[in-house]
mmCIF file of C-alpha atoms in Angstrom:
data_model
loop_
_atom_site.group_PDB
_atom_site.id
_atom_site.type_symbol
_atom_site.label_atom_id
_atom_site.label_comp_id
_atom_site.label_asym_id
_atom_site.label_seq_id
_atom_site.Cartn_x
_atom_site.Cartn_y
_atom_site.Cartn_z
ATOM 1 C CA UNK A 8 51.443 -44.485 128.809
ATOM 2 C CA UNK A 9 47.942 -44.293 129.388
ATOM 3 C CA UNK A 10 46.916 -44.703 126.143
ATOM 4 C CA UNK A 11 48.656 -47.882 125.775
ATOM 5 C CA UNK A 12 47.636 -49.325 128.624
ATOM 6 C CA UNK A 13 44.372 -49.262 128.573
ATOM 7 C CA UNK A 14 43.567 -51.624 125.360
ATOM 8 C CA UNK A 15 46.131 -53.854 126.400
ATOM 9 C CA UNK A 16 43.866 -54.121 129.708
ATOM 10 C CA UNK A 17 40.284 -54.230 127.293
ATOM 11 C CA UNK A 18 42.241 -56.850 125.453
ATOM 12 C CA UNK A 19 43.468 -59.085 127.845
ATOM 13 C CA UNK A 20 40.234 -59.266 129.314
ATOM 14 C CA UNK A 21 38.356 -59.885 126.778
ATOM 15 C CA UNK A 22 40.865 -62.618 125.813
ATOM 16 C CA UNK A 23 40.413 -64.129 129.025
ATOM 17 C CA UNK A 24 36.638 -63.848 129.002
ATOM 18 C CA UNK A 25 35.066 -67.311 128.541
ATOM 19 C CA UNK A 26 31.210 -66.379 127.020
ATOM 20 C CA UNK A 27 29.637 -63.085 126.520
ATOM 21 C CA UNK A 28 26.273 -62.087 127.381
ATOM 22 C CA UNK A 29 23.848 -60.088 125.628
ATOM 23 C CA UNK A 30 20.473 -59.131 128.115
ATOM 24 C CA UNK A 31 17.708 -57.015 127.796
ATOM 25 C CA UNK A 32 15.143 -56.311 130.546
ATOM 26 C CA UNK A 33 12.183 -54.237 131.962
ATOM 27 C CA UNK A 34 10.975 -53.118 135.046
ATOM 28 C CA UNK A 35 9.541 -51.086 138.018
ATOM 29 C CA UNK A 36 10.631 -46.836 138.246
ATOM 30 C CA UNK A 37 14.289 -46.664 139.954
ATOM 31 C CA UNK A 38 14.853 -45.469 143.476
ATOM 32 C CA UNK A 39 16.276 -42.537 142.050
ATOM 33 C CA UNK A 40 13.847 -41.655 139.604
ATOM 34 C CA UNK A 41 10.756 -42.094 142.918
ATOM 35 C CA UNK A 42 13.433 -39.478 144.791
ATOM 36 C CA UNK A 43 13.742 -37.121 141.146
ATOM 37 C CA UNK A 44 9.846 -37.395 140.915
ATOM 38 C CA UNK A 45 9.514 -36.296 144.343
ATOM 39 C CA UNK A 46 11.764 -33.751 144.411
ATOM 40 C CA UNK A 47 10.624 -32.456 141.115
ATOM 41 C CA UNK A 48 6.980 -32.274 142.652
ATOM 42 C CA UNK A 49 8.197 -30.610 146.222
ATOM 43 C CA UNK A 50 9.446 -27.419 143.728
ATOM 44 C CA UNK A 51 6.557 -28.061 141.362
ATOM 45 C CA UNK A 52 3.897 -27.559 143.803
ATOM 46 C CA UNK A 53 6.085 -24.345 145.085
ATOM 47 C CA UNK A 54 5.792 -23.208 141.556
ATOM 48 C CA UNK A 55 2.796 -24.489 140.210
ATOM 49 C CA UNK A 56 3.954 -27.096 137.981
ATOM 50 C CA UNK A 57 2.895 -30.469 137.809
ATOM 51 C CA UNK A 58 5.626 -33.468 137.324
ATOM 52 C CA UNK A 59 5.832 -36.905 135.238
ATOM 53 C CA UNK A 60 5.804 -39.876 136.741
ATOM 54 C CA UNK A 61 7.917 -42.228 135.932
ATOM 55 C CA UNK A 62 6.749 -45.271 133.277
ATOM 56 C CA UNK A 63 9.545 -48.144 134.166
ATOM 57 C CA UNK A 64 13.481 -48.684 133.580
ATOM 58 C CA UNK A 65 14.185 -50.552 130.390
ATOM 59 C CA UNK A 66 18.157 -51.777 130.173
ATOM 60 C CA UNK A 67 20.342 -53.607 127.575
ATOM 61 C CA UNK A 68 23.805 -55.109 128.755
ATOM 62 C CA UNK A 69 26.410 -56.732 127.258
ATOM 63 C CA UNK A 70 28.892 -58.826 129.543
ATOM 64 C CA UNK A 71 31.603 -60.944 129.647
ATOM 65 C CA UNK A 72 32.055 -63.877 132.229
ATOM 66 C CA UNK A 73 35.736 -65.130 133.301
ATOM 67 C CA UNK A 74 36.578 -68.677 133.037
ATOM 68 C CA UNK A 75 35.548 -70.172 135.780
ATOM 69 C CA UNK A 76 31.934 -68.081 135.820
ATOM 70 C CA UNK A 77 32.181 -67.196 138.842
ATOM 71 C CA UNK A 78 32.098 -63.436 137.650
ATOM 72 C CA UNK A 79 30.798 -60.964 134.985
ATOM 73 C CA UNK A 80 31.614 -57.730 133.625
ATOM 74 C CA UNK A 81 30.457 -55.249 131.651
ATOM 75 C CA UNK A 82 27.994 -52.504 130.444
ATOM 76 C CA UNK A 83 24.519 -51.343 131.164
ATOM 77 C CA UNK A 84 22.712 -49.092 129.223
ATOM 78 C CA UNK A 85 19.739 -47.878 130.811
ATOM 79 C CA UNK A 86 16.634 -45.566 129.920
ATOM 80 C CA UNK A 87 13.714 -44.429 132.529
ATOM 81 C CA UNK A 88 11.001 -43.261 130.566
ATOM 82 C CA UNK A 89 8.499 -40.452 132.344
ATOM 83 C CA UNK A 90 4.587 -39.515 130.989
ATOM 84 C CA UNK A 91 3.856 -36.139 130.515
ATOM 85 C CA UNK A 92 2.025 -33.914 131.786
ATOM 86 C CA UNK A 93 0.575 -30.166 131.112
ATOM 87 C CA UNK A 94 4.069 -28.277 131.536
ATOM 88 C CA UNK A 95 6.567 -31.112 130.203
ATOM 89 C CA UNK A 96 6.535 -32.419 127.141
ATOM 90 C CA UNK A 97 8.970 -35.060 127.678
ATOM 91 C CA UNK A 98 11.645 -36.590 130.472
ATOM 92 C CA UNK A 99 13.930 -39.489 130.378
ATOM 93 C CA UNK A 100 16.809 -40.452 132.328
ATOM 94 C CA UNK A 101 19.472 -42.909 130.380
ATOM 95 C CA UNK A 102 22.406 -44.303 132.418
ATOM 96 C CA UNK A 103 25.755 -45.368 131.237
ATOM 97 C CA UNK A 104 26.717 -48.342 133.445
ATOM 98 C CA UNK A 105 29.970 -50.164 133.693
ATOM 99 C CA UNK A 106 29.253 -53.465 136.068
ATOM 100 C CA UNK A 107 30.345 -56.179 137.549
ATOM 101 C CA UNK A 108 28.613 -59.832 139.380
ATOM 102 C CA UNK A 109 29.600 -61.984 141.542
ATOM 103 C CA UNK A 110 27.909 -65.834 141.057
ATOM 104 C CA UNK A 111 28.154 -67.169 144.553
ATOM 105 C CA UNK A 112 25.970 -70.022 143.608
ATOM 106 C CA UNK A 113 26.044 -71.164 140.061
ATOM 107 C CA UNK A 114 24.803 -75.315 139.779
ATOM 108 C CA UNK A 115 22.867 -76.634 136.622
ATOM 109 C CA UNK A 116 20.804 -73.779 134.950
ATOM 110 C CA UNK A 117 20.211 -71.872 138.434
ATOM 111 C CA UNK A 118 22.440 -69.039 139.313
ATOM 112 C CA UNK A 119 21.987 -66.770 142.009
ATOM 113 C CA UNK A 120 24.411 -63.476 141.977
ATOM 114 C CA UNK A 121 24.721 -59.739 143.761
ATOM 115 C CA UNK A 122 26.644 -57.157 141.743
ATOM 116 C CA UNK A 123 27.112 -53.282 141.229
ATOM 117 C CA UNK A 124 27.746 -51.024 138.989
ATOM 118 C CA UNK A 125 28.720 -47.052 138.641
ATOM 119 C CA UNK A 126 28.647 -44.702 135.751
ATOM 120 C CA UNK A 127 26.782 -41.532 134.468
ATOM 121 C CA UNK A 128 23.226 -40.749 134.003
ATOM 122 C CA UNK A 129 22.125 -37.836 131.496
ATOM 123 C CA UNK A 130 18.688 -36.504 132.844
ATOM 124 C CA UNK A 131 16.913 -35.032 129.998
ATOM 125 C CA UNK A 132 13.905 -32.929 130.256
ATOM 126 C CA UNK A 133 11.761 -30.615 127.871
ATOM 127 C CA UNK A 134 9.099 -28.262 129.293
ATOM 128 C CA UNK A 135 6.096 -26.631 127.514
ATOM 129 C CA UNK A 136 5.152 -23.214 128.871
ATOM 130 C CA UNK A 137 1.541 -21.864 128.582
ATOM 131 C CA UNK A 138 2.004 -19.912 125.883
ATOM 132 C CA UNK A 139 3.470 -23.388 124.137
ATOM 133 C CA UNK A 140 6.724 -22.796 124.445
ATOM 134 C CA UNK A 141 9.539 -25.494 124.468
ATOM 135 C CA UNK A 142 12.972 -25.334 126.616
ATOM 136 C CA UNK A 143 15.319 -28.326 127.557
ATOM 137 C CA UNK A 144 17.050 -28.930 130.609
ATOM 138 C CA UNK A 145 19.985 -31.633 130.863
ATOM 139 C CA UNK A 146 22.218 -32.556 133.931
ATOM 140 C CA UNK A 147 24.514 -34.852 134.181
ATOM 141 C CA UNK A 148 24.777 -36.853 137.570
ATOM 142 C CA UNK A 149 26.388 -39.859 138.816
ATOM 143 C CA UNK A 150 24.658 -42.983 138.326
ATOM 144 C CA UNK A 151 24.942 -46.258 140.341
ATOM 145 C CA UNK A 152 23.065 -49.500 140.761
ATOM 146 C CA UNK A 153 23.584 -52.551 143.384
ATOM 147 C CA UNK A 154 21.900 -55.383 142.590
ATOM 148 C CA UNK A 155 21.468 -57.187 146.151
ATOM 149 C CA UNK A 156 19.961 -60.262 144.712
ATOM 150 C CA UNK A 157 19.534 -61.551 141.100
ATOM 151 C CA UNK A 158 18.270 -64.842 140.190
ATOM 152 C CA UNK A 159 19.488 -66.169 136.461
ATOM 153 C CA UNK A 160 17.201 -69.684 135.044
ATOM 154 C CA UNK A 161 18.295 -71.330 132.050
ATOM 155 C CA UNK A 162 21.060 -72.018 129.702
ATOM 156 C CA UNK A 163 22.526 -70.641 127.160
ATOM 157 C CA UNK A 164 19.293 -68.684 126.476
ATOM 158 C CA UNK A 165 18.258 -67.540 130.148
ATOM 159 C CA UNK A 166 15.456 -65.528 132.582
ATOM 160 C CA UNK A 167 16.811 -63.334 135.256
ATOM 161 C CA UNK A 168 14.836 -61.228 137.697
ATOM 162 C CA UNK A 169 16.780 -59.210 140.189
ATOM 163 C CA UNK A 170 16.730 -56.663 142.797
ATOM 164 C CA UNK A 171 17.780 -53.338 142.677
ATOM 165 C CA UNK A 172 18.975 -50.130 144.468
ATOM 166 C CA UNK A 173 19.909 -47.779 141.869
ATOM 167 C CA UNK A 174 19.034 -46.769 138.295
ATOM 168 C CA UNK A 175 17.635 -50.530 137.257
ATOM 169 C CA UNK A 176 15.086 -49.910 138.995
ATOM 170 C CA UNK A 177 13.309 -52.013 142.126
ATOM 171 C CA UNK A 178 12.648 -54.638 140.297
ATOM 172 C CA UNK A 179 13.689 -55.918 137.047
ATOM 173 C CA UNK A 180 12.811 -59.135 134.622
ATOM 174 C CA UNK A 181 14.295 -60.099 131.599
ATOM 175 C CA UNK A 182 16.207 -62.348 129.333
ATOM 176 C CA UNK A 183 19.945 -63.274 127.893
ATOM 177 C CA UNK A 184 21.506 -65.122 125.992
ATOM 178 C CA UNK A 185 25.376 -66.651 126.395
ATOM 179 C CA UNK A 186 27.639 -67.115 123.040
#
């Protein structure tokens, strides 16, 4: 039963979805990657190891607004990219988002909108002993993202900047484009 009803429910939304939305954006390190970095430095410095810091949140989304355009849904895919440092050789954390906005004013080419979004986030992380060793870590943790405020400028082809608490980081910029 499941497996029926599922793509009927992708289908008939996507039926009933007046334009899609392709974005891409950049911005400042996530709330949870400043609470990863300073957790990871807390055990570090018990340890002796130094950690990354974290470079910026890069997304890509794809969404779908309903007819009226008063709302949006769809998918975030986000990466947080770390430097490195003596003992690890590389980190990232890349989120799998499923999201939804609300436009509760939408005149002209100005939009403003508040959304949120949960999903999974794979934390990936390969560390380089003295001796030049490599070993990876990965966890798997639940991701989430509220975007308090968002501010969308344009028309078909758009700027956005928005808010955020969550894996988007504080603060991200960016474009889209409606078909």
């Amino acid at each position: 039963m499941k497996k029926i009803f599922f793509p009927l429910l992708i289908m008939g939304a996507s039926l009933n979805a007046q334009k899609i939305e392709v974005s891409a954006s950049y911005g400042m390190p996530s709330v949870y990657g400043t609470a990863y970095d300073l957790a990871s430095s807390i055990v570090g410095s018990v340890i002796d190891q130094e950690s990354p810091s974290s470079n910026g949140v890069a997304a890509v989304g794809v969404m779908m607004y309903t007819k009226n355009m008063k709302l949006r849904y769809g998918l975030d895919i986000v990466n947080e990219f770390y430097g490195k440092t003596e003992s690890v050789s590389k980190q990232n954390i890349m989120s799998v988002l499923p999201k939804i906005d609300y436009f509760w004013f939408n005149k002209g080419k100005l939009g403003l909108y508040s959304g949120g979004s949960v999903g999974v986030s794979f934390i990936n992380t390969t560390y380089t002993s003295k001796d030049k060793k490599e070993s990876k870590d990965t966890d798997t943790v639940l991701g989430f993202n509220l975007v308090p405020i968002g501010l969308r400028y344009g028309g078909d082809l758009s700027v956005f900047v928005e808010a955020n608490v969550g894996m988007k980081g504080i603060a991200q910029a960016g474009v889209s484009y409606r078909f």
